[in-house]
Amino acid sequence: MKKKDIKQLKLSVPAQETPISEFLTASGTFQDGDLLLNTQGLRLVSQENIPSSLEPMDNQITLADLETVKVIGKGSGGVVQLVQHKWTGKVFALKAIQMNIQETVRKQIVQELKINQASQCPYVVVCHDAFYNNGFISIVLEYMDAGSLADVIKQVKTFAEPYLAVICKQVLKGLIYLHHDRHIIHRDIKPSNLLVNHKGEVKITDFGVSATLANSMGQRDTFVGTYNYMSPERISGSTYGYSSDIWSLGLVVLECATGNFPYLPPGQEEGWLNFYELLETIVEQPPPCASPDQFSSEFCSFISACVQKEPRDRMSATDLLNHPFIKKYEDQNVDLAALIGNLSSPA
Ligand code: ATP
Ligand code: MG
């Protein structure tokens, strides 16, 4: 692939904006197909039966009942806060995403909300509710008190293989749920979208929201963070499938093992000066691999099973769950919770 082609990829992002007002009903409710969002919550209704005004739903959280404890993170789309429900004392992560964005992007966000609300998997972050208010979509998420793998790597620098196997196993179970049960390609598997808690649980979050936002904003900085883990076929604009998530997982696991993003040239702390050079390298060059001098043969083989240039050569999430690398540590009582417990709070 030529540099020109990669540039065109970015320039081909549609620039046209649809006014938000087109999606707002007279009652201040944001409506997209059969999905309704307002300050009272999120409601799925059939197209034929959309009510003229929404009543508060039973047992629903309202935004007014959530008190901010602190800001816990910032992504390209907005801020994530730790909030506490005034009446129950329960804590949540509240993710606010500004909505002055294109219709296509907004549709994808709505899609994420639908998927998350329907999710019943211990390896996927629960979305409790969602609101549309004053140009922001606010998503009430399960709070993961150790932050993301990106936060954890900053402290531990690298993970030893037994911990990696335990992390991988959970992410693979989350991917199996998304791929096989829900037929969803995540599209944005990266360290900041794999969240961890003090129980040693690892869960997948963000179904394409951040990548889509970064894309629409066309900001190079956010762009870089989002596209590093993208598979060669996605960079080239080819068709892609579930195996695209497996590529991203391979890069994430290799980064967790070495402490560095796999394509980072040795000794270059600043990263890639030219973003297009990085994309070109991912597309043109052989994939990265784990060094057999530093890692077990099972680990090297696991990485190689994920990071294949040809999508059909990658193993599926289901097959990877039975990979010797995952099996190797299954009987060893690896205590990820203890490792996480020794870290200082992420924010
Ligand atoms: P990008 O927007 O570029 O995709 P990102 O994934 O870091 O980056 P967000 O999804 O907005 O952006 O998340 C920002 C940070 O907030 C995360 O890195 C994580 O530390 C924290 N965070 C997000 N969701 C939760 C959650 N449910 N529980 C605890 N912390 C969270
Ligand atoms: Mg995220």
GROMACS .gro file of C-alpha atoms and ligand atoms in nm:
model
  379
    1MET     CA    1   0.000   0.000   0.000
    2LYS     CA    2   0.132   0.347  -0.095
    3LYS     CA    3   0.144   0.641   0.148
    4LYS     CA    4  -0.100   0.824  -0.075
    5ASP     CA    5  -0.358   0.549  -0.024
    6ILE     CA    6  -0.328   0.571   0.352
    7LYS     CA    7  -0.373   0.951   0.342
    8GLN     CA    8  -0.681   0.907   0.129
    9LEU     CA    9  -0.815   0.672   0.393
   10LYS     CA   10  -0.812   0.955   0.644
   11LEU     CA   11  -0.938   1.219   0.400
   12SER     CA   12  -1.228   1.000   0.302
   13VAL     CA   13  -1.391   1.054   0.643
   14PRO     CA   14  -1.719   1.236   0.569
   15ALA     CA   15  -1.715   1.600   0.681
   16GLN     CA   16  -2.086   1.671   0.664
   17GLU     CA   17  -2.268   1.727   0.993
   18THR     CA   18  -2.635   1.660   1.052
   19PRO     CA   19  -2.784   1.901   1.308
   20ILE     CA   20  -2.864   1.730   1.638
   21SER     CA   21  -3.206   1.898   1.629
   22GLU     CA   22  -3.308   1.650   1.361
   23PHE     CA   23  -3.288   1.372   1.618
   24LEU     CA   24  -3.466   1.555   1.896
   25THR     CA   25  -3.838   1.524   1.950
   26ALA     CA   26  -4.040   1.815   2.088
   27SER     CA   27  -4.014   1.670   2.442
   28GLY     CA   28  -3.633   1.691   2.434
   29THR     CA   29  -3.597   1.322   2.367
   30PHE     CA   30  -3.325   1.198   2.137
   31GLN     CA   31  -3.471   0.946   1.898
   32ASP     CA   32  -3.291   0.707   1.669
   33GLY     CA   33  -3.509   0.439   1.519
   34ASP     CA   34  -3.658   0.241   1.803
   35LEU     CA   35  -3.423   0.388   2.064
   36LEU     CA   36  -3.524   0.683   2.281
   37LEU     CA   37  -3.289   0.872   2.509
   38ASN     CA   38  -3.358   1.164   2.740
   39THR     CA   39  -3.274   1.284   3.090
   40GLN     CA   40  -3.499   1.009   3.229
   41GLY     CA   41  -3.307   0.724   3.072
   42LEU     CA   42  -3.292   0.499   2.771
   43ARG     CA   43  -3.589   0.319   2.629
   44LEU     CA   44  -3.636   0.079   2.342
   45VAL     CA   45  -3.976   0.106   2.178
   46SER     CA   46  -4.127  -0.035   1.864
   47GLN     CA   47  -4.142   0.213   1.574
   48GLU     CA   48  -4.524   0.204   1.571
   49ASN     CA   49  -4.555   0.276   1.941
   50ILE     CA   50  -4.332   0.572   2.030
   51PRO     CA   51  -4.488   0.761   2.322
   52SER     CA   52  -4.527   1.140   2.298
   53SER     CA   53  -4.363   1.192   2.639
   54LEU     CA   54  -4.156   0.955   2.847
   55GLU     CA   55  -4.236   0.862   3.204
   56PRO     CA   56  -3.948   0.785   3.440
   57MET     CA   57  -3.883   0.412   3.430
   58ASP     CA   58  -3.911   0.193   3.737
   59ASN     CA   59  -3.584   0.142   3.927
   60GLN     CA   60  -3.410   0.377   3.688
   61ILE     CA   61  -3.109   0.584   3.775
   62THR     CA   62  -3.153   0.956   3.702
   63LEU     CA   63  -2.862   1.189   3.633
   64ALA     CA   64  -2.970   1.414   3.920
   65ASP     CA   65  -2.923   1.124   4.162
   66LEU     CA   66  -2.557   1.077   4.065
   67GLU     CA   67  -2.298   1.277   4.260
   68THR     CA   68  -1.949   1.324   4.119
   69VAL     CA   69  -1.675   1.178   4.337
   70LYS     CA   70  -1.380   1.247   4.103
   71VAL     CA   71  -1.267   1.244   3.743
   72ILE     CA   72  -1.110   0.905   3.666
   73GLY     CA   73  -1.018   0.933   3.301
   74LYS     CA   74  -1.026   1.129   2.982
   75GLY     CA   75  -1.059   0.990   2.633
   76SER     CA   76  -1.087   1.149   2.292
   77GLY     CA   77  -1.466   1.165   2.325
   78GLY     CA   78  -1.502   1.306   2.674
   79VAL     CA   79  -1.451   1.263   3.047
   80VAL     CA   80  -1.513   0.958   3.267
   81GLN     CA   81  -1.613   1.031   3.628
   82LEU     CA   82  -1.654   0.818   3.936
   83VAL     CA   83  -2.007   0.891   4.060
   84GLN     CA   84  -2.214   0.775   4.355
   85HIS     CA   85  -2.587   0.717   4.361
   86LYS     CA   86  -2.726   0.947   4.633
   87TRP     CA   87  -2.984   0.700   4.763
   88THR     CA   88  -2.822   0.359   4.731
   89GLY     CA   89  -2.456   0.459   4.777
   90LYS     CA   90  -2.366   0.250   4.473
   91VAL     CA   91  -2.074   0.374   4.266
   92PHE     CA   92  -2.057   0.385   3.885
   93ALA     CA   93  -1.833   0.522   3.614
   94LEU     CA   94  -2.015   0.796   3.423
   95LYS     CA   95  -1.884   0.848   3.073
   96ALA     CA   96  -1.991   1.172   2.903
   97ILE     CA   97  -1.958   1.204   2.527
   98GLN     CA   98  -2.022   1.533   2.352
   99MET     CA   99  -2.278   1.499   2.079
  100ASN     CA  100  -2.198   1.765   1.820
  101ILE     CA  101  -2.088   1.490   1.589
  102GLN     CA  102  -2.196   1.338   1.262
  103GLU     CA  103  -2.508   1.130   1.229
  104THR     CA  104  -2.313   0.818   1.137
  105VAL     CA  105  -2.103   0.852   1.451
  106ARG     CA  106  -2.408   0.912   1.665
  107LYS     CA  107  -2.572   0.602   1.521
  108GLN     CA  108  -2.267   0.396   1.615
  109ILE     CA  109  -2.280   0.531   1.970
  110VAL     CA  110  -2.645   0.442   1.996
  111GLN     CA  111  -2.553   0.098   1.865
  112GLU     CA  112  -2.298   0.065   2.145
  113LEU     CA  113  -2.559   0.153   2.402
  114LYS     CA  114  -2.798  -0.108   2.269
  115ILE     CA  115  -2.530  -0.373   2.273
  116ASN     CA  116  -2.407  -0.283   2.620
  117GLN     CA  117  -2.754  -0.278   2.772
  118ALA     CA  118  -2.817  -0.620   2.629
  119SER     CA  119  -2.485  -0.760   2.750
  120GLN     CA  120  -2.502  -1.038   3.003
  121CYS     CA  121  -2.144  -1.145   3.023
  122PRO     CA  122  -1.906  -1.129   3.321
  123TYR     CA  123  -1.622  -1.038   3.083
  124VAL     CA  124  -1.791  -0.730   2.935
  125VAL     CA  125  -1.837  -0.404   3.130
  126VAL     CA  126  -2.205  -0.358   3.220
  127CYS     CA  127  -2.385  -0.051   3.091
  128HIS     CA  128  -2.652   0.027   3.350
  129ASP     CA  129  -2.820   0.316   3.175
  130ALA     CA  130  -2.767   0.599   2.931
  131PHE     CA  131  -2.895   0.954   2.897
  132TYR     CA  132  -2.896   1.226   2.640
  133ASN     CA  133  -2.881   1.571   2.793
  134ASN     CA  134  -2.763   1.916   2.678
  135GLY     CA  135  -2.554   1.790   2.390
  136PHE     CA  136  -2.397   1.508   2.591
  137ILE     CA  137  -2.463   1.137   2.595
  138SER     CA  138  -2.392   1.010   2.946
  139ILE     CA  139  -2.337   0.640   2.994
  140VAL     CA  140  -2.362   0.483   3.339
  141LEU     CA  141  -2.107   0.202   3.345
  142GLU     CA  142  -1.999  -0.060   3.593
  143TYR     CA  143  -1.706   0.096   3.784
  144MET     CA  144  -1.381  -0.095   3.742
  145ASP     CA  145  -1.172   0.024   4.037
  146ALA     CA  146  -0.826  -0.060   3.904
  147GLY     CA  147  -0.878   0.136   3.581
  148SER     CA  148  -0.762   0.009   3.245
  149LEU     CA  149  -0.475  -0.219   3.146
  150ALA     CA  150  -0.309   0.101   3.017
  151ASP     CA  151  -0.320   0.242   3.373
  152VAL     CA  152  -0.191  -0.085   3.522
  153ILE     CA  153   0.098  -0.119   3.275
  154LYS     CA  154   0.216   0.231   3.376
  155GLN     CA  155   0.268   0.095   3.728
  156VAL     CA  156   0.381  -0.263   3.677
  157LYS     CA  157   0.577  -0.189   3.354
  158THR     CA  158   0.541  -0.550   3.239
  159PHE     CA  159   0.327  -0.851   3.327
  160ALA     CA  160   0.481  -1.193   3.388
  161GLU     CA  161   0.345  -1.474   3.169
  162PRO     CA  162   0.116  -1.636   3.432
  163TYR     CA  163  -0.069  -1.306   3.481
  164LEU     CA  164  -0.087  -1.253   3.106
  165ALA     CA  165  -0.247  -1.595   3.064
  166VAL     CA  166  -0.510  -1.510   3.328
  167ILE     CA  167  -0.578  -1.171   3.164
  168CYS     CA  168  -0.595  -1.326   2.816
  169LYS     CA  169  -0.833  -1.596   2.925
  170GLN     CA  170  -1.084  -1.339   3.046
  171VAL     CA  171  -1.048  -1.116   2.739
  172LEU     CA  172  -1.090  -1.422   2.515
  173LYS     CA  173  -1.409  -1.519   2.700
  174GLY     CA  174  -1.536  -1.163   2.646
  175LEU     CA  175  -1.445  -1.183   2.277
  176ILE     CA  176  -1.613  -1.523   2.240
  177TYR     CA  177  -1.927  -1.367   2.386
  178LEU     CA  178  -1.910  -1.070   2.146
  179HIS     CA  179  -1.812  -1.272   1.838
  180HIS     CA  180  -2.020  -1.587   1.881
  181ASP     CA  181  -2.316  -1.491   2.097
  182ARG     CA  182  -2.371  -1.135   1.977
  183HIS     CA  183  -2.200  -1.140   1.635
  184ILE     CA  184  -2.014  -0.818   1.710
  185ILE     CA  185  -1.666  -0.715   1.599
  186HIS     CA  186  -1.535  -0.492   1.879
  187ARG     CA  187  -1.308  -0.284   1.646
  188ASP     CA  188  -1.122  -0.105   1.924
  189ILE     CA  189  -0.942  -0.361   2.139
  190LYS     CA  190  -0.657  -0.172   2.310
  191PRO     CA  191  -0.514  -0.144   2.663
  192SER     CA  192  -0.743   0.145   2.765
  193ASN     CA  193  -1.054  -0.055   2.668
  194LEU     CA  194  -0.968  -0.354   2.887
  195LEU     CA  195  -1.071  -0.266   3.242
  196VAL     CA  196  -0.960  -0.430   3.564
  197ASN     CA  197  -1.091  -0.441   3.922
  198HIS     CA  198  -0.956  -0.538   4.265
  199LYS     CA  199  -1.110  -0.886   4.231
  200GLY     CA  200  -0.872  -0.951   3.942
  201GLU     CA  201  -1.156  -0.940   3.690
  202VAL     CA  202  -1.078  -0.813   3.341
  203LYS     CA  203  -1.362  -0.685   3.123
  204ILE     CA  204  -1.396  -0.544   2.774
  205THR     CA  205  -1.550  -0.199   2.730
  206ASP     CA  206  -1.623   0.056   2.452
  207PHE     CA  207  -1.767  -0.089   2.137
  208GLY     CA  208  -1.618   0.134   1.872
  209VAL     CA  209  -1.724   0.463   2.026
  210SER     CA  210  -1.378   0.613   2.080
  211ALA     CA  211  -1.241   0.510   1.743
  212THR     CA  212  -1.540   0.653   1.564
  213LEU     CA  213  -1.516   0.978   1.756
  214ALA     CA  214  -1.144   1.018   1.690
  215ASN     CA  215  -1.208   0.946   1.326
  216SER     CA  216  -1.478   1.209   1.300
  217MET     CA  217  -1.272   1.471   1.477
  218GLY     CA  218  -0.972   1.400   1.255
  219GLN     CA  219  -0.730   1.489   1.531
  220ARG     CA  220  -0.392   1.340   1.473
  221ASP     CA  221  -0.305   1.288   1.839
  222THR     CA  222  -0.619   1.098   1.927
  223PHE     CA  223  -0.596   0.932   1.589
  224VAL     CA  224  -0.257   0.781   1.671
  225GLY     CA  225  -0.376   0.639   2.001
  226THR     CA  226  -0.676   0.482   1.841
  227TYR     CA  227  -0.526   0.331   1.528
  228ASN     CA  228  -0.210   0.169   1.666
  229TYR     CA  229  -0.385  -0.162   1.727
  230MET     CA  230  -0.573  -0.172   1.398
  231SER     CA  231  -0.523  -0.477   1.180
  232PRO     CA  232  -0.348  -0.447   0.840
  233GLU     CA  233  -0.668  -0.529   0.652
  234ARG     CA  234  -0.856  -0.250   0.829
  235ILE     CA  235  -0.578   0.001   0.759
  236SER     CA  236  -0.585  -0.099   0.392
  237GLY     CA  237  -0.962  -0.054   0.381
  238SER     CA  238  -1.024  -0.422   0.298
  239THR     CA  239  -1.313  -0.620   0.439
  240TYR     CA  240  -1.249  -0.741   0.791
  241GLY     CA  241  -1.411  -0.966   1.045
  242TYR     CA  242  -1.381  -1.101   1.398
  243SER     CA  243  -1.015  -1.187   1.335
  244SER     CA  244  -0.941  -0.816   1.325
  245ASP     CA  245  -1.001  -0.810   1.705
  246ILE     CA  246  -0.760  -1.105   1.742
  247TRP     CA  247  -0.481  -0.905   1.574
  248SER     CA  248  -0.541  -0.618   1.820
  249LEU     CA  249  -0.543  -0.860   2.114
  250GLY     CA  250  -0.206  -1.001   2.003
  251LEU     CA  251  -0.050  -0.653   1.998
  252VAL     CA  252  -0.200  -0.567   2.339
  253VAL     CA  253  -0.069  -0.888   2.498
  254LEU     CA  254   0.276  -0.840   2.347
  255GLU     CA  255   0.280  -0.482   2.477
  256CYS     CA  256   0.182  -0.604   2.825
  257ALA     CA  257   0.467  -0.856   2.815
  258THR     CA  258   0.744  -0.624   2.694
  259GLY     CA  259   0.619  -0.290   2.832
  260ASN     CA  260   0.639  -0.131   2.487
  261PHE     CA  261   0.405  -0.097   2.192
  262PRO     CA  262   0.535  -0.370   1.957
  263TYR     CA  263   0.603  -0.141   1.661
  264LEU     CA  264   0.800   0.111   1.864
  265PRO     CA  265   1.152   0.123   1.717
  266PRO     CA  266   1.411   0.029   1.983
  267GLY     CA  267   1.539   0.322   2.188
  268GLN     CA  268   1.280   0.563   2.050
  269GLU     CA  269   1.073   0.672   2.348
  270GLU     CA  270   0.887   0.939   2.153
  271GLY     CA  271   0.717   0.688   1.927
  272TRP     CA  272   0.670   0.717   1.555
  273LEU     CA  273   0.729   1.067   1.423
  274ASN     CA  274   0.530   0.997   1.113
  275PHE     CA  275   0.194   0.841   1.179
  276TYR     CA  276   0.161   0.723   0.819
  277GLU     CA  277   0.495   0.548   0.850
  278LEU     CA  278   0.353   0.341   1.133
  279LEU     CA  279   0.044   0.246   0.933
  280GLU     CA  280   0.259   0.165   0.633
  281THR     CA  281   0.485  -0.054   0.848
  282ILE     CA  282   0.187  -0.245   0.987
  283VAL     CA  283   0.060  -0.308   0.635
  284GLU     CA  284   0.392  -0.373   0.457
  285GLN     CA  285   0.628  -0.531   0.708
  286PRO     CA  286   0.626  -0.875   0.873
  287PRO     CA  287   0.424  -0.883   1.197
  288PRO     CA  288   0.595  -0.839   1.534
  289CYS     CA  289   0.672  -1.147   1.742
  290ALA     CA  290   0.772  -1.235   2.096
  291SER     CA  291   1.143  -1.303   2.143
  292PRO     CA  292   1.205  -1.676   2.216
  293ASP     CA  293   1.501  -1.565   2.435
  294GLN     CA  294   1.270  -1.378   2.671
  295PHE     CA  295   0.946  -1.575   2.656
  296SER     CA  296   0.821  -1.933   2.670
  297SER     CA  297   0.755  -2.120   2.345
  298GLU     CA  298   0.384  -2.132   2.437
  299PHE     CA  299   0.370  -1.754   2.472
  300CYS     CA  300   0.557  -1.695   2.144
  301SER     CA  301   0.322  -1.936   1.970
  302PHE     CA  302   0.016  -1.761   2.120
  303ILE     CA  303   0.132  -1.421   1.991
  304SER     CA  304   0.207  -1.568   1.652
  305ALA     CA  305  -0.142  -1.725   1.641
  306CYS     CA  306  -0.292  -1.376   1.689
  307VAL     CA  307  -0.062  -1.147   1.494
  308GLN     CA  308  -0.081  -1.298   1.146
  309LYS     CA  309  -0.093  -1.056   0.853
  310GLU     CA  310  -0.343  -1.277   0.672
  311PRO     CA  311  -0.672  -1.267   0.871
  312ARG     CA  312  -0.760  -1.629   0.789
  313ASP     CA  313  -0.429  -1.746   0.942
  314ARG     CA  314  -0.525  -1.610   1.285
  315MET     CA  315  -0.681  -1.842   1.540
  316SER     CA  316  -1.035  -1.770   1.658
  317ALA     CA  317  -1.106  -1.660   2.015
  318THR     CA  318  -1.255  -2.004   2.088
  319ASP     CA  319  -0.945  -2.187   1.965
  320LEU     CA  320  -0.715  -1.947   2.148
  321LEU     CA  321  -0.893  -2.030   2.474
  322ASN     CA  322  -0.759  -2.383   2.434
  323HIS     CA  323  -0.411  -2.270   2.333
  324PRO     CA  324  -0.124  -2.429   2.533
  325PHE     CA  325  -0.028  -2.084   2.666
  326ILE     CA  326  -0.369  -2.042   2.835
  327LYS     CA  327  -0.381  -2.407   2.949
  328LYS     CA  328  -0.030  -2.392   3.095
  329TYR     CA  329  -0.127  -2.174   3.393
  330GLU     CA  330  -0.483  -2.296   3.449
  331ASP     CA  331  -0.401  -2.513   3.752
  332GLN     CA  332  -0.157  -2.273   3.910
  333ASN     CA  333  -0.390  -2.041   4.108
  334VAL     CA  334  -0.241  -1.727   3.959
  335ASP     CA  335  -0.356  -1.442   4.184
  336LEU     CA  336  -0.420  -1.141   3.961
  337ALA     CA  337  -0.628  -0.985   4.241
  338ALA     CA  338  -0.323  -0.979   4.472
  339LEU     CA  339  -0.111  -0.812   4.203
  340ILE     CA  340  -0.381  -0.550   4.139
  341GLY     CA  341  -0.436  -0.502   4.514
  342ASN     CA  342  -0.074  -0.397   4.559
  343LEU     CA  343  -0.105  -0.112   4.310
  344SER     CA  344  -0.190   0.243   4.404
  345SER     CA  345  -0.533   0.373   4.300
  346PRO     CA  346  -0.541   0.470   3.928
  347ALA     CA  347  -0.676   0.822   3.979
  348ATP     P1  348  -0.996   0.679   2.354
  348ATP     O1  349  -1.103   0.779   2.381
  348ATP     O2  350  -0.885   0.736   2.271
  348ATP     O3  351  -1.047   0.551   2.300
  348ATP     P2  352  -0.984   0.579   2.623
  348ATP     O4  353  -1.036   0.443   2.598
  348ATP     O5  354  -0.874   0.593   2.728
  348ATP     O6  355  -0.926   0.645   2.493
  348ATP     P3  356  -1.232   0.648   2.751
  348ATP     O7  357  -1.300   0.526   2.705
  348ATP     O8  358  -1.308   0.777   2.756
  348ATP     O9  359  -1.104   0.678   2.663
  348ATP    O10  360  -1.176   0.616   2.896
  348ATP     C1  361  -1.085   0.702   2.961
  348ATP     C2  362  -1.028   0.633   3.084
  348ATP    O11  363  -1.130   0.628   3.184
  348ATP     C3  364  -0.985   0.489   3.064
  348ATP    O12  365  -0.853   0.479   3.016
  348ATP     C4  366  -0.998   0.432   3.205
  348ATP    O13  367  -0.882   0.462   3.278
  348ATP     C5  368  -1.115   0.512   3.262
  348ATP     N1  369  -1.241   0.436   3.254
  348ATP     C6  370  -1.325   0.426   3.149
  348ATP     N2  371  -1.433   0.351   3.178
  348ATP     C7  372  -1.416   0.312   3.308
  348ATP     C8  373  -1.493   0.230   3.398
  348ATP     N3  374  -1.608   0.173   3.362
  348ATP     N4  375  -1.445   0.210   3.522
  348ATP     C9  376  -1.328   0.266   3.560
  348ATP     N5  377  -1.251   0.343   3.481
  348ATP    C10  378  -1.294   0.367   3.356
  349MG      MG  379  -1.223   0.357   2.614
   0.00000   0.00000   0.00000
